[in-house]
Coordinates of C-alpha atoms in Angstrom, one line a residue:
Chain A
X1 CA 15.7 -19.0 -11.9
X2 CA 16.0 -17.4 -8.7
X3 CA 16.0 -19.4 -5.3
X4 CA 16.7 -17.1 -2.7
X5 CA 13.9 -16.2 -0.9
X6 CA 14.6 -12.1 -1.2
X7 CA 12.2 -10.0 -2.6
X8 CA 12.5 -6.2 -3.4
X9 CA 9.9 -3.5 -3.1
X10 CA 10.4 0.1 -4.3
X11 CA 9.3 2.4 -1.7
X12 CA 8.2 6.3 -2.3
X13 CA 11.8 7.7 -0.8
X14 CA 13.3 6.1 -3.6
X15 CA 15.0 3.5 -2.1
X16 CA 14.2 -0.7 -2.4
X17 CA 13.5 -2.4 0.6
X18 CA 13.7 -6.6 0.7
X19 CA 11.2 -8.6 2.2
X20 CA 12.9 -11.8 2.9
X21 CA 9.9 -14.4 2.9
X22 CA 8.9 -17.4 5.1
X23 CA 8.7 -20.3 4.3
X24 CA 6.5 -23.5 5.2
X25 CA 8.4 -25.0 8.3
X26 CA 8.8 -22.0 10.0
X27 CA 5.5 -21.2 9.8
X28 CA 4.2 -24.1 10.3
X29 CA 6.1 -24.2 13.6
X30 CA 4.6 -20.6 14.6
X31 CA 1.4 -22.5 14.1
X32 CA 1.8 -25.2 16.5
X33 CA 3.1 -22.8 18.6
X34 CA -0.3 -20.8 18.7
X35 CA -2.4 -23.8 18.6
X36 CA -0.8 -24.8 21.7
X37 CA -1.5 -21.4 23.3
X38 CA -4.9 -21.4 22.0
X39 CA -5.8 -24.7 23.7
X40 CA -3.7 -24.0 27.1
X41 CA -6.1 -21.0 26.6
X42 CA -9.6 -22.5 26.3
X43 CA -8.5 -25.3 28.9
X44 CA -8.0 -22.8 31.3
X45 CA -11.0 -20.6 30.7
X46 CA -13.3 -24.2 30.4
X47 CA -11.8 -25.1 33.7
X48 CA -12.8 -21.8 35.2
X49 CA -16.1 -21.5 33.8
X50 CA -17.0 -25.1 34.8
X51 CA -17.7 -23.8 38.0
X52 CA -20.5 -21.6 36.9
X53 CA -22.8 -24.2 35.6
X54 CA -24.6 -23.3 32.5
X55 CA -23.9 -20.0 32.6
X56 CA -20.2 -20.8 31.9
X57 CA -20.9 -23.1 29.5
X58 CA -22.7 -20.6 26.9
X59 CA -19.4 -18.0 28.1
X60 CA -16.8 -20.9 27.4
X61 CA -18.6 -21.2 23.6
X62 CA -18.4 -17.9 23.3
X63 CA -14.7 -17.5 24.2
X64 CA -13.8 -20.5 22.3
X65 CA -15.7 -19.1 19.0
X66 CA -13.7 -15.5 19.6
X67 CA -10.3 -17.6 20.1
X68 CA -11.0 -19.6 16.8
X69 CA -11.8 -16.4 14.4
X70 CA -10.2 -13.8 16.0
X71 CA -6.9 -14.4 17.8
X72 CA -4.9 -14.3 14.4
X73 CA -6.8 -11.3 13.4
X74 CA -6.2 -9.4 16.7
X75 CA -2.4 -10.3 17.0
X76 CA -2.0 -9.2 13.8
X77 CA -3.4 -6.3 13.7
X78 CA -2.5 -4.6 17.3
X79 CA 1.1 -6.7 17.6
X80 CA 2.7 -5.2 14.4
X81 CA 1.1 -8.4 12.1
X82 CA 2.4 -11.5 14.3
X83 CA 0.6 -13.8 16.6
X84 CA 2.9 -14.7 19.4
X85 CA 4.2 -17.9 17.3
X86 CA 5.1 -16.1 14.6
X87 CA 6.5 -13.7 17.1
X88 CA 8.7 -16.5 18.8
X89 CA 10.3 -17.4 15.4
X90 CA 10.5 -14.2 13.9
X91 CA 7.8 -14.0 11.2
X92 CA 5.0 -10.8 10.9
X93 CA 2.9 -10.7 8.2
X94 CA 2.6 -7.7 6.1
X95 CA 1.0 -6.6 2.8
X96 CA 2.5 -7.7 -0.6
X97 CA 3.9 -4.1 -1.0
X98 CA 5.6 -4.6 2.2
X99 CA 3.2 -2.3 4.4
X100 CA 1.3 -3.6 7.2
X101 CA -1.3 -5.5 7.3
X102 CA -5.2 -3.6 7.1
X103 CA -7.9 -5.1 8.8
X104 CA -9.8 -6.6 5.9
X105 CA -7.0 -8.4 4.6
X106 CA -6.2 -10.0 8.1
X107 CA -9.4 -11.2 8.7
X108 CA -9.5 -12.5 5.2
X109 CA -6.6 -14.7 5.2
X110 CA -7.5 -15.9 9.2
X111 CA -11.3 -16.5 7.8
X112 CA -10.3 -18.3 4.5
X113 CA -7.8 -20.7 6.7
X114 CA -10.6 -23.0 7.0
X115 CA -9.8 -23.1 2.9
X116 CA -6.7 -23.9 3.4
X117 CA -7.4 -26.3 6.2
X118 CA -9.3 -28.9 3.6
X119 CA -8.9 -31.9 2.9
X120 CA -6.8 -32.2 6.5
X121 CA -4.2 -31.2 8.6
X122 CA -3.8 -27.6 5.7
X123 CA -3.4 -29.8 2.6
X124 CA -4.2 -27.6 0.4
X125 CA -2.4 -24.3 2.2
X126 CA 0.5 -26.7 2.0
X127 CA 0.2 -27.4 -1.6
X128 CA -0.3 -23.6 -2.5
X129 CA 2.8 -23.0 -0.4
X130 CA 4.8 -25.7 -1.8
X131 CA 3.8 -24.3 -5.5
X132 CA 4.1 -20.5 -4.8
X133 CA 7.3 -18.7 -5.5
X134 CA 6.4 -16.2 -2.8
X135 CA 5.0 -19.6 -0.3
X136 CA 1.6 -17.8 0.3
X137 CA -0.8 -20.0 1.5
X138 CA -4.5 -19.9 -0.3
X139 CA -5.9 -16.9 2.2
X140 CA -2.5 -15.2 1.5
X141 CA -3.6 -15.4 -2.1
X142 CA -6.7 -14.0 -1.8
X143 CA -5.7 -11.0 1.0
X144 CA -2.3 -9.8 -1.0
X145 CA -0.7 -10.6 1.9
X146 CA 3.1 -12.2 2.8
X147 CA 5.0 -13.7 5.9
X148 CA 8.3 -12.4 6.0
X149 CA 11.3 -13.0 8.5
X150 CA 10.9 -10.0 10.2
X151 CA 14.7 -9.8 12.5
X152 CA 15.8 -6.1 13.4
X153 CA 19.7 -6.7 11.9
X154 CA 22.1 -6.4 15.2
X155 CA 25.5 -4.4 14.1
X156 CA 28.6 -6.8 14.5
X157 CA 32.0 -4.7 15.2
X158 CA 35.1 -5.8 13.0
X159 CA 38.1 -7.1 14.7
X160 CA 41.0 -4.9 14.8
X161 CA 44.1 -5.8 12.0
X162 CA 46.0 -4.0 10.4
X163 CA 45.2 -2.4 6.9
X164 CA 46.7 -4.7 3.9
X165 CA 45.5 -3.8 0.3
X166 CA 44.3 -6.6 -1.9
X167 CA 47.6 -8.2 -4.4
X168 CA 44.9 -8.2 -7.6
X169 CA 42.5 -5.6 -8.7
X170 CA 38.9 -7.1 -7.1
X171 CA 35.5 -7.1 -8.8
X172 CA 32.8 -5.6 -6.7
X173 CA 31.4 -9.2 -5.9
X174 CA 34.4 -9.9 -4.4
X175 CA 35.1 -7.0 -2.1
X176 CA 31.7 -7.3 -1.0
X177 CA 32.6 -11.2 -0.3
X178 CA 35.4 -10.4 1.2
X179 CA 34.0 -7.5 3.9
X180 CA 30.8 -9.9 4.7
X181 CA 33.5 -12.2 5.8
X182 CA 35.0 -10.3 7.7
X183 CA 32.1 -8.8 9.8
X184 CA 30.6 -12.6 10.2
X185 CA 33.8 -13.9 11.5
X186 CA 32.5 -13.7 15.6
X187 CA 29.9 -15.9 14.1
X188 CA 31.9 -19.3 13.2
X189 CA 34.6 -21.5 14.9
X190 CA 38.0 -20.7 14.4
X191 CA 38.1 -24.0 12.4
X192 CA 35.7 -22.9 10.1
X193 CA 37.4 -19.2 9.8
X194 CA 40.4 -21.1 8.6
X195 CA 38.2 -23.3 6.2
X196 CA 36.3 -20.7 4.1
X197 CA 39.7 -18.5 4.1
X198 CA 42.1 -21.0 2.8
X199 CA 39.7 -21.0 -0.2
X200 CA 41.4 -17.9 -1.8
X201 CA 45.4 -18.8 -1.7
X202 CA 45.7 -16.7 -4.9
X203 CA 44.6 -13.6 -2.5
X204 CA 46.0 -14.2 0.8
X205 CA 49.1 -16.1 0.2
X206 CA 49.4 -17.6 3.2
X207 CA 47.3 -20.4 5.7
X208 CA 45.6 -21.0 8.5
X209 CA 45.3 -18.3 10.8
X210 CA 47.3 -16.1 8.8
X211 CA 45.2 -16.3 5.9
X212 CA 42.2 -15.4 8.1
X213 CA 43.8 -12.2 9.5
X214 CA 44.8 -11.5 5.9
X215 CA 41.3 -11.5 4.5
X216 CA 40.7 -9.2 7.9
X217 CA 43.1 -6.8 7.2
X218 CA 41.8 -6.2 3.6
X219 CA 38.4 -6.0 4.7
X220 CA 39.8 -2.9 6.4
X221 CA 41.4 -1.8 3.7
X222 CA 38.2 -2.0 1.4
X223 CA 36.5 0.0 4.0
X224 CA 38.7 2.8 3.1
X225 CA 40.8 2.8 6.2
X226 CA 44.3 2.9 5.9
X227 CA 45.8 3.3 9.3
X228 CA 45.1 0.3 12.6
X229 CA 42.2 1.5 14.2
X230 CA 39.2 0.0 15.7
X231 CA 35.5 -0.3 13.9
X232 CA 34.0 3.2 15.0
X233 CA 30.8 1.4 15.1
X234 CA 28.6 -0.6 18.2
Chain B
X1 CA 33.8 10.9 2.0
X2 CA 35.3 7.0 3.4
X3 CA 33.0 4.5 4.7
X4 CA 34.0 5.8 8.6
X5 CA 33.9 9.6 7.9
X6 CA 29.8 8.2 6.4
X7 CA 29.0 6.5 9.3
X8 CA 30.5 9.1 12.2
X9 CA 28.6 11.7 10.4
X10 CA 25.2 9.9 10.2
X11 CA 25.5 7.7 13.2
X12 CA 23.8 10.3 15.3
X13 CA 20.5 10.2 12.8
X14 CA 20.4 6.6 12.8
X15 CA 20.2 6.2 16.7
X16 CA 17.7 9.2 16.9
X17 CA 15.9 7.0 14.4
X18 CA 15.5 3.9 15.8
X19 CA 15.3 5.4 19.4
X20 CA 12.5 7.1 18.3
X21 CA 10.9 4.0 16.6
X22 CA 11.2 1.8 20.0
X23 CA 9.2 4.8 21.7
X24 CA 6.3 4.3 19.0
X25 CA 6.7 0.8 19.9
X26 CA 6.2 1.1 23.4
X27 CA 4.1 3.6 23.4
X28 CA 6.3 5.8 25.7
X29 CA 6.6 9.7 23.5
X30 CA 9.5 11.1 25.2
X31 CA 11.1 12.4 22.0
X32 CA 9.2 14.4 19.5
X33 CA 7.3 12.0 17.1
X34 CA 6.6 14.6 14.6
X35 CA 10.5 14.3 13.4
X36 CA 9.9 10.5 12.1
X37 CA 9.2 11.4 8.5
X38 CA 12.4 13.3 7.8
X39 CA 14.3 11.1 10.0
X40 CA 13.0 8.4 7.8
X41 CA 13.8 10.2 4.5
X42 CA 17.4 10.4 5.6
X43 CA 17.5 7.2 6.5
X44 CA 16.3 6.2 3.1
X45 CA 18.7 8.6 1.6
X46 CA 21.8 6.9 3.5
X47 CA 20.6 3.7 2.6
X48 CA 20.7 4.7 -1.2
X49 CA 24.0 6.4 -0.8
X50 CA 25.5 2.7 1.2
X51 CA 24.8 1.0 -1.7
X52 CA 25.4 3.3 -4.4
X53 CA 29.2 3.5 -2.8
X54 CA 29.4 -0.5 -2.1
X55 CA 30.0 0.3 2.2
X56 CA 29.8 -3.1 3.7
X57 CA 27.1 -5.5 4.0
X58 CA 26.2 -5.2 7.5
X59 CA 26.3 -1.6 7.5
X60 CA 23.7 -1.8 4.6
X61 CA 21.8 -4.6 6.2
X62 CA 21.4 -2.3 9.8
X63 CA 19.9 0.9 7.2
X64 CA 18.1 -1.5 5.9
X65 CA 16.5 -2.4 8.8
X66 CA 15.6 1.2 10.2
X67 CA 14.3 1.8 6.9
X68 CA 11.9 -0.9 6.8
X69 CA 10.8 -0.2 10.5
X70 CA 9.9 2.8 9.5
X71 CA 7.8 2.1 6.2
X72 CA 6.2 -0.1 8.5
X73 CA 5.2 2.5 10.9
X74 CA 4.5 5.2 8.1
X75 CA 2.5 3.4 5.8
X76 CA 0.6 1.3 8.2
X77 CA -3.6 1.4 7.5
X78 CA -5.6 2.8 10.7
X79 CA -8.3 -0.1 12.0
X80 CA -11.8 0.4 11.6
X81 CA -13.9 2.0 14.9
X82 CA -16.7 1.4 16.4
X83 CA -18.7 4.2 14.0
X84 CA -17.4 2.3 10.7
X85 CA -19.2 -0.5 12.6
X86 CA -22.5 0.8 12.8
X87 CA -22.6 2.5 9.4
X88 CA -21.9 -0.8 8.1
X89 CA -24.6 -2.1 9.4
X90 CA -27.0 0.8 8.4
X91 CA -26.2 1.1 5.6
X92 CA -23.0 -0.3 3.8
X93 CA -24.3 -4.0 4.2
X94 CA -27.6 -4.0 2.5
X95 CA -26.4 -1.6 -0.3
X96 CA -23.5 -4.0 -1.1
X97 CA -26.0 -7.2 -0.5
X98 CA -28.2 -5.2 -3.6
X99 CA -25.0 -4.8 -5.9
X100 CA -24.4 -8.4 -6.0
X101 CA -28.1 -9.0 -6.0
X102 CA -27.5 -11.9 -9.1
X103 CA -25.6 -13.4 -6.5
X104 CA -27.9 -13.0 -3.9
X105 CA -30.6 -14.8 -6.1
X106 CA -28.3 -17.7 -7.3
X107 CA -27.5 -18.3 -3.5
X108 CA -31.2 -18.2 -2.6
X109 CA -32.1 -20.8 -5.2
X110 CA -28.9 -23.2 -4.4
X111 CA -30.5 -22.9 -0.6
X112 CA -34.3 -23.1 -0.7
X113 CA -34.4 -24.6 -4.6
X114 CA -32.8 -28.3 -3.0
X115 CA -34.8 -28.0 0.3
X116 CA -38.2 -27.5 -1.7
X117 CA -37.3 -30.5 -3.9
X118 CA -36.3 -32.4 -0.8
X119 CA -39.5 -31.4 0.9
X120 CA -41.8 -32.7 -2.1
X121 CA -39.3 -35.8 -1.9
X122 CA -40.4 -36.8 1.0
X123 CA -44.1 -35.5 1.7
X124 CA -44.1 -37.9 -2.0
X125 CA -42.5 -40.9 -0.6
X126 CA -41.4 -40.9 3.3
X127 CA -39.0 -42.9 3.2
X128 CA -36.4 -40.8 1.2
X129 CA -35.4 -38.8 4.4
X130 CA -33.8 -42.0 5.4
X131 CA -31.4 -41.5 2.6
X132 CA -30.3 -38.3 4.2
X133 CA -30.4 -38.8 7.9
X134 CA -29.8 -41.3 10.7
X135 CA -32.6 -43.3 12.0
X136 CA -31.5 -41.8 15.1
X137 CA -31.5 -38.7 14.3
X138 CA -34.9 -38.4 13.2
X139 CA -36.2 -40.1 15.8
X140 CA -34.0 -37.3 18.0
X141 CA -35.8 -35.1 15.7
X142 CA -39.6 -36.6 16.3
X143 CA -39.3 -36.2 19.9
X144 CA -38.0 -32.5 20.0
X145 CA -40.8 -31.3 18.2
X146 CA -43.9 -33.8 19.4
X147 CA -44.7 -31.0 21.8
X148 CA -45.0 -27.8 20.8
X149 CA -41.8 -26.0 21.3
X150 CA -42.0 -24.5 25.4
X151 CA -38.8 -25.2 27.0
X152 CA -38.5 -24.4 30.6
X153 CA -34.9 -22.8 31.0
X154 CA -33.5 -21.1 33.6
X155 CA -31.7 -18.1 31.6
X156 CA -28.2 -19.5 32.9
X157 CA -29.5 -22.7 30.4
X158 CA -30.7 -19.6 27.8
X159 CA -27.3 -18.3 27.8
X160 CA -25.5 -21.8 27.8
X161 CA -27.9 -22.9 24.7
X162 CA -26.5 -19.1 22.8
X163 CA -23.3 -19.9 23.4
X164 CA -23.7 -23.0 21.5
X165 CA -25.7 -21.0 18.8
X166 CA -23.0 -18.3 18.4
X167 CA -20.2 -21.2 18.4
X168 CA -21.9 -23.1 16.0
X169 CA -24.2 -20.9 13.2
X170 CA -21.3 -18.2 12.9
X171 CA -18.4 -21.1 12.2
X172 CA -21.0 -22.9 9.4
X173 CA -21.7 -19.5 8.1
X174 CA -17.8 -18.6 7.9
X175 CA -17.3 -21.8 6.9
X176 CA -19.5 -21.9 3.6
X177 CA -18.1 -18.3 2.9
X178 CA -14.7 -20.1 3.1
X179 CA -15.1 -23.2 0.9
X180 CA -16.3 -20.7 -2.0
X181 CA -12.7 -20.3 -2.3
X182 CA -12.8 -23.6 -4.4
X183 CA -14.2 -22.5 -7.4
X184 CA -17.6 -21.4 -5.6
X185 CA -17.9 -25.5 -4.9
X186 CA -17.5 -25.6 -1.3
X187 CA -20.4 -22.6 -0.7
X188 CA -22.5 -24.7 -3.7
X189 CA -22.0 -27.8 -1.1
X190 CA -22.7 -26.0 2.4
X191 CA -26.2 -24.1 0.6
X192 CA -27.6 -27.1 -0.5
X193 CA -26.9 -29.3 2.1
X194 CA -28.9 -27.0 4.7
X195 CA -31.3 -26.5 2.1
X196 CA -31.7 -30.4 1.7
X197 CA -31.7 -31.0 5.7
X198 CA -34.0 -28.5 6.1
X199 CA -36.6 -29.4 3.8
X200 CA -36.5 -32.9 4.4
X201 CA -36.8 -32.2 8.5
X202 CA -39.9 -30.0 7.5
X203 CA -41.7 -33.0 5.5
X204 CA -40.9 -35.6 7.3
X205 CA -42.6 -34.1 10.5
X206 CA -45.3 -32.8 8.6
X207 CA -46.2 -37.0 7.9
X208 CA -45.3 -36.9 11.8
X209 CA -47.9 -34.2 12.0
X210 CA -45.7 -31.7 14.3
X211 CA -44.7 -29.5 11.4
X212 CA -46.2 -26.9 13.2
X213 CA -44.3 -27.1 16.1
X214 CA -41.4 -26.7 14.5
X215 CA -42.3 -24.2 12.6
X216 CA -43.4 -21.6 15.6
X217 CA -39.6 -22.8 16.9
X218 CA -37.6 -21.4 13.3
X219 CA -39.9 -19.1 12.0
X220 CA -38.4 -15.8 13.9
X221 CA -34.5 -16.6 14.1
X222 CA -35.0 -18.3 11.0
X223 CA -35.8 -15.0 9.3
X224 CA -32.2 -14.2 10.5
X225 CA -30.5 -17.5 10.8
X226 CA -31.4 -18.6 7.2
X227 CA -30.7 -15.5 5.2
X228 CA -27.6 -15.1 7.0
X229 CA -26.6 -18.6 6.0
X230 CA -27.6 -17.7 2.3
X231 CA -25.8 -14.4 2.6
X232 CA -22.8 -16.5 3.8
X233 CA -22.9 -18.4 0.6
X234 CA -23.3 -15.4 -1.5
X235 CA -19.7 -14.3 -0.5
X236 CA -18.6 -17.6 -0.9
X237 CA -19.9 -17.5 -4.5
X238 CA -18.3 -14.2 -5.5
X239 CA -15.3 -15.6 -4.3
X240 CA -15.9 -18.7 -6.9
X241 CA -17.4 -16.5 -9.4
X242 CA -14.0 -14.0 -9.8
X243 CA -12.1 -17.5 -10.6
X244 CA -14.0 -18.8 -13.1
X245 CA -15.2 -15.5 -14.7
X246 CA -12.2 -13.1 -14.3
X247 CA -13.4 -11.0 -16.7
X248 CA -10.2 -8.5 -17.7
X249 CA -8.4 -9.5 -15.1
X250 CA -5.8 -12.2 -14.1
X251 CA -7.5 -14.8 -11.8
X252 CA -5.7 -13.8 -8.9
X253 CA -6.4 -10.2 -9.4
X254 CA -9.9 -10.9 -9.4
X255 CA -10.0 -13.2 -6.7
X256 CA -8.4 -9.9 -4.6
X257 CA -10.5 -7.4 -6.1
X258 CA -13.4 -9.1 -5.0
X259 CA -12.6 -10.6 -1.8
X260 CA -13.0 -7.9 0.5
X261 CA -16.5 -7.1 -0.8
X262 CA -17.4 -10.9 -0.4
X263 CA -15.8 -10.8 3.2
X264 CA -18.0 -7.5 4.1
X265 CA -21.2 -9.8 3.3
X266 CA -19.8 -12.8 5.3
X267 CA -19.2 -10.6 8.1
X268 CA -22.5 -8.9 7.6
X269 CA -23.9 -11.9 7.9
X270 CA -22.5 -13.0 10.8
X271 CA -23.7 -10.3 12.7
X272 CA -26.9 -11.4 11.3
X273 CA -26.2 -14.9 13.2
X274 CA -25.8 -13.2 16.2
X275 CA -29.4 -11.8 16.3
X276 CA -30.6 -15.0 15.4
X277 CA -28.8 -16.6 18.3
X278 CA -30.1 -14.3 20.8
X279 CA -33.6 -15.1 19.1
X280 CA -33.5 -18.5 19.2
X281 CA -31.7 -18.9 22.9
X282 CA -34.2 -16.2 24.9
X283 CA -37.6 -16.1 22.3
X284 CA -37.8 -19.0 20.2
X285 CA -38.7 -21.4 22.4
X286 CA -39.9 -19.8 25.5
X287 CA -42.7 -20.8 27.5
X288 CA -44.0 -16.9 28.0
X289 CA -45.2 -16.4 24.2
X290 CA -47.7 -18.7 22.5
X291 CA -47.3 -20.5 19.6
X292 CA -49.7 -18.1 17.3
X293 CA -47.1 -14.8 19.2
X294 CA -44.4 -16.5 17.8
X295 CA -45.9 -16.7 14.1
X296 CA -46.7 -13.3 14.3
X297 CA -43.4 -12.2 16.0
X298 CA -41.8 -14.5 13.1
X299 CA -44.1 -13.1 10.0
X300 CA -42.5 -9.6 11.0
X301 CA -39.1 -10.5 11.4
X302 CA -39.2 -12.0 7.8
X303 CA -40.7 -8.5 6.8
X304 CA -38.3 -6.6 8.7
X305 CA -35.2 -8.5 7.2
X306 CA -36.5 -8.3 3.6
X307 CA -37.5 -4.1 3.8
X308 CA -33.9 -3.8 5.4
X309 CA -31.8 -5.6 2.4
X310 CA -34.0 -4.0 0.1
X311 CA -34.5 -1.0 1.5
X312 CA -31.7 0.1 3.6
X313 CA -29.3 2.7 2.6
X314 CA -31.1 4.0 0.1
X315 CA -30.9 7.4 1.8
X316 CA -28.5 9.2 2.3
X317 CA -24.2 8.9 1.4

């Protein structure tokens, strides 16, 4: 069984992209977030419109109604699929085939949240989530559609080292292991560098900080490079 | 070709790439947008070539990402304009109310079939209606209609009182489309419910003998108001009726096949609801048109609404 949370989807170039999905606390984090909005929102607008008696009360219904139905539907559809909660935590939600989202099925899944609202506080949204392999919430159900972590990748420069090939022939698992160490290293504490890479003594030989560098300088290696230099990427 | 020689060869479409997709973004067209298909392709091409050759993860993970920004911006589905809008109306609506007509009928009986048995109910024995509502409602209810209906608004109060109608007739419309989602129970629930209230409301004030106020209040937004609450329900019961009955499909399958269908009649509907509110907030019960106007006003918008779902868009493509 798988647990990761990676699906693939075949496009027409030939090629499979992977739609990592969301899960239940992030979004039901972008959802407070837009609740919140929505209500700064309407108290706003009923404060203003309280000053024009009656008038602004049938306005502030109106508004109110429009922010209830629509403001998932709009964001979604004219902010590349994310209300700006889901923006904020890096969700958008797309079509099951990994396209964007259409009109109909982004008013289906913000109409049928009243569904998924029942018994309280989105019971049974959270069941369906909780019981779904893909975490789609009843109106996701019934539009096709997903909420996917939606992060444009940022592209991390290796460290300099020198070249060293690996002492033992390497399965491609491993060299892959090994360079994905290497290009995450900016991301941990030097303590925790030294932690993951005394794990493979057999490889490196060494510990500590040498041991890290090692692993380094055969990440460049597996890249093909076979004199120092530095990443030619930014 | 090593991993380096790959990406100082390619680097130069990859930028051009995703320059060209933060210009879509913002809107901005400074570079020829034309080129985003084939700058796409390659892309794609590089991104099979990366993992065919096991390059690194992040180089993978960044084509990756410049390949799925751009199937997002190629294969994304234009929005409906204002034309779909009014075809819809003229004509899409009614013809997709006719081919789910069985529905239409089933919703129509779970609406008026409870209100009728209410109505007998109580014109039978009185003091059934207290099983439904609250003493104080009813007598909230007595006292609205003792006169006949001629409130004297301002139209700031009009507009105030279709605010409240928009607000709250569209969300119990949406609502009982929603709650077919259940199996067709929730829409079940919300259609006879009205039906109940409204039946027993009728009776009871006919023993009050002010049934005829109310009547010249509901008759012409009803026409809209009603039918658009049993047009609501008919969405919600294709939505319950794919679930039980799949037919050849898998459950979930049919529930998608036939939701957008059941969402165009909720919709539909709702626009209905917004007639009705304007109806009810400016016409209904306004002091300028007397009671027998209103009937007749009222006896033509039931007319007009039955010769348009039966009727309309039968000409034409």
């Amino acid at each position: 069984m798988r647990l990761d949370t990676e699906r693939s989807r075949d496009t027409p170039e030939g090629v499979s992209l992977s739609l990592r999905v969301a899960g239940a606390p992030a979004r039901g984090l972008a959802w407070a977030l837009d609740l919140a909005i929505i209500f700064v929102i309407s108290t706003l607008f009923g404060v203003l419109t309280a000053f024009l008696g009656s008038l602004g009360a049938g306005l502030y219904l109106i508004v109110f109604f429009l922010l209830i139905w629509g403001y998932g539907v709009v964001f979604e559809l004219y902010r590349d699929g994310a209300t700006p909660g889901k923006r904020s935590l890096g969700l958008r939600v797309v079509h099951d085939d990994g396209t964007p989202v259409s009109a109909t099925a982004s008013i289906l899944r913000n109409f049928l949240r009243f569904a998924d609202f029942l018994p309280f506080a989105y019971g049974a949204g959270l069941v369906s989530m909780l019981i779904d392999r893909d975490c789609r919430r009843l109106g996701d159900l019934a539009a096709g559609t997903l909420v996917i972590h939606d992060r444009p990748e940022r592209f991390t420069t290796l460290p300099s080292a020198p070249p060293i090939a690996p002492p033992v022939a390497l399965s491609r698992a491993e060299r892959s292991a090994i360079v994905s160490f290497a290009s995450r290293l900016g991301t941990w504490s030097p303590d925790r560098r030294i932690e993951l890479a005394d794990l493979v003594p057999p490889l490196t030989h060494a510990e500590g900080r040498e041991a890290v560098q090692r692993l380094l300088g055969m990440a460049h290696h597996l890249l093909g490079r076979r004199t120092p230099r530095k990443d030619g990427l930014s | 070709m090593n991993r380096d020689e790959f990406v100082e060869t390619h680097k130069g479409t990859w930028l051009r790439t995703e320059r060209l997709l933060d210009e879509l973004k913002a809107r901005t067209f400074e570079a020829d947008h034309a080129e985003l298909p084939s700058l796409y392709r390659r892309c794609c091409h590089h991104l099979a070539l990366c993992r065919q050759r096991h390059y690194d993860a992040p180089l993978e993970a960044r084509l990756h990402s410049i390949a799925l920004r751009g199937y997002h911006r190629l294969y994304r589905r234009d929005v409906a304009g204002l034309a779909d809008f009014a075809r819809f109306f003229g004509a899409g609506f009614p013809r997709l109310v006719r081919r789910h007509a069985a529905m239409f009928w089933l919703a129509m009986f779970l609406f008026y079939g409870p209100g009728l048995a209410m109505g007998l109910l109580v014109l039978e024995s009185p003091e059934a209606i207290y099983a439904l509502l609250e003493p104080a409602q009813i007598t909230q209810f007595e006292d609205m209609y003792r006169e006949a209906p001629q409130i004297d608004r301002n139209s700031a109060e009009d507009f105030a009182a279709f605010g409240f109608y928009i607000f709250n007739n569209i969300t119990i419309a949406f609502r009982t489309f929603a709650a077919g989602l259940f199996f067709g129970l929730g829409s079940v629930f919300f259609l006879s419910y009205n039906g109940l209230f409204l039946g027993g409301v009728f009776a009871h004030l006919t023993h009050a003998g002010s049934s005829g106020n109310l009547l010249t209040f509901v008759i012409t937004h009803g026409a809209f108001e009603l039918t658009a609450l049993v047009l609501a329900g008919v969405g919600g019961l294709m939505l319950g009726a794919s679930l039980i009955s799949p037919g050849r499909r898998r459950r979930l399958d049919a529930l998608r096949h036939t939701a957008p269908d059941a969402l165009r009649i909720a919709l539909g509907a709702g626009g209905l609801l917004v007639l009705a509110a304007f109806l009810e907030a400016f016409f209904s019960g306004s002091p300028w048109a007397t009671p027998s106007a209103k009937i007749l006003v009222g006896a033509f918008a039931w007319i007009g609404v039955a010769l348009y779902l039966s009727l309309g868009g039968r000409r034409g493509t």
